[in-house]
């Protein structure tokens, strides 16, 4: 085969492109790698002490809970969520979640931006305007 | 075989480039639609399906019409279609591809497309449409490619391809039947609510598709020197003639039922399309042209001397294509929405961005078609060279 | 599925552990049945609010005799403002993008094919409110490829799940009453005062009247019924003792396009 050089060159280019995120971060990103944000709690949220589930669980699974809520409310019309801690909550993003966590920017957005997810909740659901 | 598409003349590359540019323009406008919403189209609360869905309907027909080649060639061993059948199959591939794109550009939330699979709903005709269209695309790619590959290697096609070919025959009928069922099962839409809709769709499909294929075969002969054969074209022309006749016949049956029964719900749509309703008559000249074109084409195609003359044949086929396109791609869908269920008249006229996106989809379809046909003609020439 | 099972097991484990530890502290050893009781109960459940209104099949009777243009306007405004229905005509002058849940039209448009030829002046010009009929046999639900629109089994309301709608508009073609609207663009710029208690929609989804399902769930009557000054009666069509059934037994009421077999749940006394 006479194309040995071409093949090797092609492979090198392929891997350089493939590994772009790694070498890019190594060279340019390392200096100011973002630290994981700590979502800020409002006073009301601090006072409540507990959310509809434990904090760790909420942190990883809140989207599943919201998913479940939305199906129950929009499809079955069941609006009261009896949580594992025995308390009852109205299953509503705007009226329950955002009642305590009224600081969308510092609570929701800080993590969502960090992990680069863009949930479309706010296309339809409202959140309290930040007053500070 | 794909490498055949990589070697071509300057004209070939210029043509591909031109198509790519048109597609790119359409794509940019589509991005705008994605951002703003379907409000950039001419559709409205009353006419909720427009140009996109109409093109989809028309192209499903073009795709289904491949069966007019597959059936005689494979089932009845009609050798005359030996050179042209694969052209029909690849035309089907490009058409189905365009159909799917037209569905996607018509969706308000295209990123949720997979919901159709996550929440499969057998009572919705759209669910079945998805199945038959994807199946048909798969069948035609596999069959066309394998048969062509076998021809190139001078071997018989794989054994397992035969059942797929037989399956593709009823499958072709199914894609257009299901497409008609999208419309004709809806209560309160009198224009579509007719059992003859599926047969009529098939008839106009078997006219438009083969007519287009005849035109394509002339173009291919001109640019590549590959000739599908005069006899094949003549047989196709006869198929076109009777299919157009059947389409006109079914249409007249509908006109009779609607007009003689005098039931307003059925009659008012025809009235709107052919005479205008309450002063709204944007489609009137189009509909009459469509009828005139189809009638003229039938006359030309039935008279042997006119059919055998290449010039009149080309004109007749163009008439059929344009006539059926107006019939289905313009009148059929918006006609069903005017007047609306409250018997109010709100007309639909496609917007410029809508037309640009439509042309963009067509450009991509023709791009795929060109590549596929390039492969076909390359292989056919190679085989002829060896022989 | 797997997720909820895991969560349940985890909860059950934690609860037993917690109850066990707690009881040891106060020196009370509970029997195993008592320990299992609260653990099983803490599985998350969804229930109706205690004040929710229930019916087997919600229905509406519209008495056109008691309606004038002003009352109709009041009903429409009540509905549209509560549900964040955008006003594309008022804001952008664009009739094509119009969205409406309830609106009034003339008798001949509400009942095409049923038009009486020599109608009284009153009926000829009377405003007839039209809205989603919440059909018992809804063609829109049949057509939807994702079950984004569905008939709620428990009370017959035909609803939209805006999260799931792909915007194919098949339901709009299927609806013989023109009751559905499509968001041809982002509705928010065309909403004057947003009601924070109800979500807006996004571009590319279909919407329509929901019989105020969100109000029934908290024990309120539909907004249009409240604004109608008694011309609209709302109740359970399945309950022979309900007001709506008594009204239907007393008066001759018609429905829109009954020949199509969709069995509308909205009746009209003309």
Coordinates of N, CA and C in Angstrom, one line a residue, chain A:
Chain A
X1 N 0.8 -1.2 0.0 CA 0.0 0.0 0.0 C 0.9 1.3 0.0
X2 N 0.6 2.1 -0.9 CA 1.3 3.4 -1.0 C 0.7 4.5 -0.2
X3 N -0.5 4.2 0.3 CA -1.2 5.3 1.0 C -1.0 5.3 2.5
X4 N 0.1 4.6 2.9 CA 0.3 4.5 4.4 C 0.4 5.8 5.1
X5 N 1.1 6.8 4.5 CA 1.2 8.1 5.1 C -0.1 8.8 5.2
X6 N -0.8 8.7 4.1 CA -2.1 9.4 4.1 C -3.0 8.8 5.1
X7 N -3.0 7.5 5.3 CA -3.9 6.8 6.3 C -3.5 7.3 7.7
X8 N -2.2 7.3 7.9 CA -1.8 7.7 9.3 C -2.1 9.1 9.5
X9 N -1.9 10.0 8.5 CA -2.2 11.4 8.7 C -3.7 11.5 9.0
X10 N -4.5 10.8 8.2 CA -5.9 10.9 8.4 C -6.3 10.5 9.8
X11 N -5.7 9.4 10.2 CA -6.1 8.9 11.6 C -5.7 9.9 12.6
X12 N -4.6 10.5 12.5 CA -4.2 11.5 13.5 C -5.1 12.6 13.5
X13 N -5.5 13.1 12.3 CA -6.5 14.2 12.3 C -7.8 13.8 12.9
X14 N -8.2 12.6 12.6 CA -9.5 12.1 13.2 C -9.4 12.1 14.7
X15 N -8.3 11.6 15.3 CA -8.3 11.5 16.7 C -8.1 12.9 17.4
X16 N -7.4 13.8 16.7 CA -7.3 15.1 17.2 C -8.7 15.8 17.3
X17 N -9.4 15.6 16.2 CA -10.8 16.2 16.2 C -11.7 15.5 17.3
X18 N -11.6 14.2 17.3 CA -12.4 13.4 18.2 C -12.2 13.8 19.7
X19 N -10.9 14.1 20.0 CA -10.6 14.4 21.4 C -10.6 15.9 21.7
X20 N -11.2 16.6 20.8 CA -11.2 18.1 21.0 C -11.6 18.5 22.4
X21 N -12.7 18.0 23.0 CA -13.1 18.5 24.3 C -12.0 18.4 25.3
X22 N -11.2 17.3 25.2 CA -10.2 17.0 26.3 C -9.0 17.9 26.1
X23 N -8.5 18.0 24.9 CA -7.3 18.8 24.8 C -7.6 20.3 24.9
X24 N -8.8 20.7 24.4 CA -9.2 22.1 24.6 C -9.2 22.5 26.0
X25 N -9.8 21.6 26.9 CA -9.9 21.9 28.3 C -8.5 21.9 28.9
X26 N -7.7 21.0 28.5 CA -6.4 20.9 29.1 C -5.6 22.2 28.8
X27 N -5.7 22.7 27.6 CA -4.9 23.8 27.2 C -5.5 25.1 27.7
X28 N -6.8 25.3 27.4 CA -7.4 26.6 27.7 C -8.3 26.6 28.9
X29 N -8.8 25.5 29.3 CA -9.9 25.5 30.3 C -9.4 25.3 31.7
X30 N -8.3 24.7 31.9 CA -7.9 24.3 33.2 C -7.8 25.5 34.2
X31 N -7.3 26.6 33.7 CA -7.1 27.8 34.6 C -8.4 28.2 35.3
X32 N -9.5 28.3 34.5 CA -10.7 28.8 35.1 C -11.8 27.8 35.1
X33 N -11.5 26.5 35.4 CA -12.5 25.5 35.5 C -13.6 25.9 36.5
X34 N -14.8 25.9 36.1 CA -15.9 26.4 37.0 C -16.0 25.4 38.1
X35 N -16.2 26.0 39.3 CA -16.4 25.1 40.5 C -17.9 24.8 40.5
X36 N -18.3 23.7 41.1 CA -19.7 23.3 41.2 C -20.4 24.3 42.0
X37 N -21.5 24.8 41.5 CA -22.3 25.8 42.3 C -23.0 25.2 43.4
X38 N -23.3 26.0 44.4 CA -24.1 25.6 45.5 C -25.4 26.4 45.4
X39 N -26.5 25.7 45.1 CA -27.8 26.5 44.9 C -28.1 27.2 46.2
X40 N -28.5 28.4 46.1 CA -28.8 29.2 47.3 C -30.2 29.0 47.7
X41 N -30.4 28.9 49.0 CA -31.8 28.7 49.5 C -32.3 30.1 50.0
X42 N -33.6 30.2 49.8 CA -34.3 31.5 50.3 C -34.5 31.2 51.8
X43 N -34.9 32.3 52.5 CA -35.2 32.1 53.9 C -36.3 31.2 54.2
X44 N -37.3 31.3 53.3 CA -38.5 30.5 53.4 C -38.1 29.0 53.3
X45 N -37.2 28.7 52.3 CA -36.8 27.4 52.1 C -36.0 26.8 53.2
X46 N -35.2 27.7 53.8 CA -34.4 27.3 55.0 C -35.3 27.0 56.1
X47 N -36.3 27.8 56.3 CA -37.2 27.6 57.4 C -37.9 26.2 57.3
X48 N -38.3 25.9 56.1 CA -39.1 24.7 55.9 C -38.2 23.5 56.2
X49 N -37.0 23.6 56.1 CA -36.0 22.6 56.5 C -36.0 21.4 55.5
X50 N -37.2 20.9 55.2 CA -37.3 19.7 54.3 C -38.1 20.0 53.1
X51 N -37.7 19.5 52.0 CA -38.4 19.7 50.7 C -39.4 18.5 50.6
X52 N -39.9 18.2 49.5 CA -40.8 17.1 49.4 C -40.1 15.7 49.5
X53 N -38.8 15.8 49.4 CA -38.0 14.6 49.7 C -36.6 15.1 50.2
X54 N -35.8 14.1 50.5 CA -34.5 14.5 51.1 C -33.6 15.3 50.1
X55 N -32.7 16.1 50.6 CA -32.0 17.0 49.7 C -31.2 16.2 48.6
X56 N -30.5 15.2 49.1 CA -29.7 14.5 48.1 C -30.6 13.9 47.0
X57 N -31.7 13.4 47.4 CA -32.6 12.8 46.5 C -33.2 13.9 45.5
X58 N -33.5 15.0 46.1 CA -34.1 16.1 45.3 C -33.0 16.5 44.3
X59 N -31.8 16.6 44.7 CA -30.7 17.1 43.8 C -30.6 16.2 42.6
X60 N -30.7 14.9 42.7 CA -30.5 14.1 41.6 C -31.8 13.7 40.9
X61 N -32.9 13.7 41.6 CA -34.2 13.2 41.0 C -35.3 14.2 40.9
X62 N -35.1 15.5 41.1 CA -36.2 16.4 41.1 C -36.9 16.4 39.7
X63 N -36.1 16.1 38.6 CA -36.8 16.1 37.3 C -37.8 14.9 37.2
X64 N -37.5 13.8 37.8 CA -38.4 12.7 37.8 C -39.7 13.0 38.6
X65 N -39.4 13.7 39.7 CA -40.6 14.0 40.6 C -41.5 15.0 39.8
X66 N -40.9 16.0 39.1 CA -41.7 16.9 38.3 C -42.4 16.2 37.2
X67 N -41.7 15.3 36.6 CA -42.3 14.5 35.5 C -43.6 13.8 36.0
X68 N -43.4 13.2 37.2 CA -44.5 12.4 37.8 C -45.7 13.4 38.1
X69 N -45.3 14.5 38.7 CA -46.3 15.5 39.1 C -47.1 16.0 37.8
X70 N -46.4 16.2 36.8 CA -47.0 16.8 35.6 C -48.0 15.8 35.0
X71 N -47.6 14.6 35.0 CA -48.5 13.5 34.4 C -49.7 13.4 35.3
X72 N -49.5 13.4 36.6 CA -50.6 13.2 37.5 C -51.6 14.3 37.5
X73 N -51.0 15.6 37.4 CA -51.9 16.7 37.4 C -52.6 16.9 36.1
X74 N -51.8 16.9 35.0 CA -52.4 17.2 33.7 C -53.3 16.0 33.2
X75 N -52.9 14.8 33.5 CA -53.6 13.7 32.9 C -54.7 13.1 33.9
X76 N -54.3 13.0 35.2 CA -55.3 12.4 36.1 C -56.0 13.4 37.0
X77 N -55.5 14.6 36.9 CA -56.2 15.7 37.7 C -56.0 15.5 39.2
X78 N -55.1 14.7 39.6 CA -54.8 14.5 41.0 C -53.7 15.5 41.4
X79 N -54.1 16.5 42.3 CA -53.3 17.6 42.5 C -52.5 17.6 43.9
X80 N -52.9 16.7 44.7 CA -52.3 16.7 46.1 C -51.3 15.5 46.1
X81 N -50.0 15.9 46.5 CA -49.0 14.9 46.5 C -48.7 14.6 48.0
X82 N -48.9 13.3 48.4 CA -48.5 13.0 49.7 C -47.1 12.5 49.7
X83 N -46.2 13.2 50.3 CA -44.8 12.9 50.2 C -44.4 11.8 51.1
X84 N -43.2 11.3 50.9 CA -42.7 10.2 51.8 C -42.6 10.7 53.3
X85 N -42.4 12.0 53.5 CA -42.3 12.4 54.8 C -43.7 12.6 55.5
X86 N -44.7 12.2 54.7 CA -46.1 12.3 55.3 C -46.8 13.6 55.1
X87 N -46.1 14.6 54.6 CA -46.7 15.9 54.4 C -47.4 15.9 53.0
X88 N -48.4 16.8 52.9 CA -49.1 16.9 51.7 C -48.7 18.2 51.0
X89 N -48.5 18.1 49.7 CA -48.2 19.3 48.9 C -49.1 19.4 47.7
X90 N -49.3 20.6 47.2 CA -50.0 20.8 45.9 C -48.9 20.5 44.9
X91 N -49.2 19.6 43.9 CA -48.2 19.3 42.9 C -48.3 20.4 41.9
X92 N -47.4 21.4 42.1 CA -47.4 22.5 41.1 C -46.0 23.2 41.2
X93 N -45.4 23.3 40.0 CA -44.1 23.9 39.9 C -44.2 25.3 40.3
X94 N -45.1 26.1 39.6 CA -45.1 27.5 39.8 C -45.6 27.9 41.2
X95 N -46.6 27.1 41.8 CA -47.2 27.5 43.0 C -46.7 26.8 44.2
X96 N -46.0 25.7 44.1 CA -45.4 25.0 45.3 C -43.9 25.1 45.3
X97 N -43.2 24.6 44.2 CA -41.8 24.7 44.2 C -41.3 26.1 44.3
X98 N -41.9 27.0 43.4 CA -41.4 28.3 43.3 C -41.8 29.2 44.4
X99 N -42.7 28.7 45.3 CA -43.2 29.4 46.4 C -42.0 29.5 47.4
X100 N -41.3 28.4 47.7 CA -40.2 28.4 48.5 C -38.9 28.9 47.7
X101 N -38.7 28.2 46.6 CA -37.5 28.5 45.8 C -37.8 29.6 44.9
X102 N -38.1 30.8 45.4 CA -38.6 31.9 44.6 C -37.4 32.6 43.9
X103 N -36.2 32.1 44.2 CA -35.0 32.7 43.6 C -34.5 31.8 42.4
X104 N -35.2 31.8 41.3 CA -34.9 31.0 40.2 C -33.5 31.1 39.7
X105 N -33.0 32.3 39.7 CA -31.7 32.5 39.1 C -30.6 31.8 40.0
X106 N -30.8 32.0 41.3 CA -29.7 31.5 42.2 C -30.0 30.0 42.6
X107 N -31.2 29.6 42.4 CA -31.5 28.2 42.8 C -31.5 27.3 41.5
X108 N -32.4 27.5 40.6 CA -32.5 26.6 39.5 C -31.4 26.8 38.5
X109 N -31.2 28.1 38.1 CA -30.3 28.4 37.0 C -28.9 28.1 37.3
X110 N -28.5 28.3 38.6 CA -27.1 28.1 38.9 C -26.6 26.7 38.5
X111 N -27.4 25.7 38.8 CA -27.0 24.3 38.5 C -27.2 24.0 37.0
X112 N -28.4 24.5 36.6 CA -28.7 24.2 35.2 C -27.7 24.8 34.2
X113 N -27.2 26.0 34.5 CA -26.2 26.6 33.7 C -24.9 25.8 33.7
X114 N -24.6 25.4 35.0 CA -23.3 24.7 35.2 C -23.3 23.4 34.4
X115 N -24.4 22.7 34.5 CA -24.5 21.4 33.8 C -25.0 21.5 32.3
X116 N -25.2 22.8 32.0 CA -25.6 23.1 30.6 C -26.8 22.3 30.2
X117 N -27.8 22.3 31.0 CA -29.2 21.8 30.6 C -30.1 23.0 30.5
X118 N -31.0 22.9 29.6 CA -31.9 24.0 29.3 C -33.4 23.5 29.3
X119 N -33.9 23.3 30.5 CA -35.3 22.8 30.6 C -36.3 23.8 30.1
X120 N -37.3 23.4 29.4 CA -38.2 24.3 28.8 C -39.5 24.6 29.7
X121 N -39.3 24.3 31.0 CA -40.4 24.6 32.0 C -40.9 26.0 31.9
X122 N -40.0 26.9 31.8 CA -40.3 28.3 31.9 C -40.9 28.9 30.6
X123 N -40.9 28.1 29.5 CA -41.6 28.5 28.3 C -43.1 28.8 28.6
X124 N -43.6 28.0 29.6 CA -45.0 28.1 29.9 C -45.3 28.4 31.3
X125 N -44.5 27.9 32.2 CA -44.8 28.1 33.7 C -44.1 29.4 34.1
X126 N -44.7 30.0 35.0 CA -44.2 31.3 35.5 C -43.3 31.1 36.7
X127 N -42.5 32.0 37.0 CA -41.7 32.0 38.2 C -41.7 33.4 38.8
X128 N -41.5 33.6 40.1 CA -41.6 34.9 40.7 C -40.4 35.7 40.2
X129 N -40.7 37.0 39.9 CA -39.6 37.9 39.4 C -38.7 38.1 40.6
X130 N -37.4 38.1 40.3 CA -36.4 38.3 41.4 C -36.5 39.8 41.8
X131 N -36.6 40.0 43.1 CA -36.8 41.3 43.6 C -35.4 42.0 44.0
X132 N -34.5 41.1 44.4 CA -33.2 41.7 44.8 C -32.5 42.3 43.6

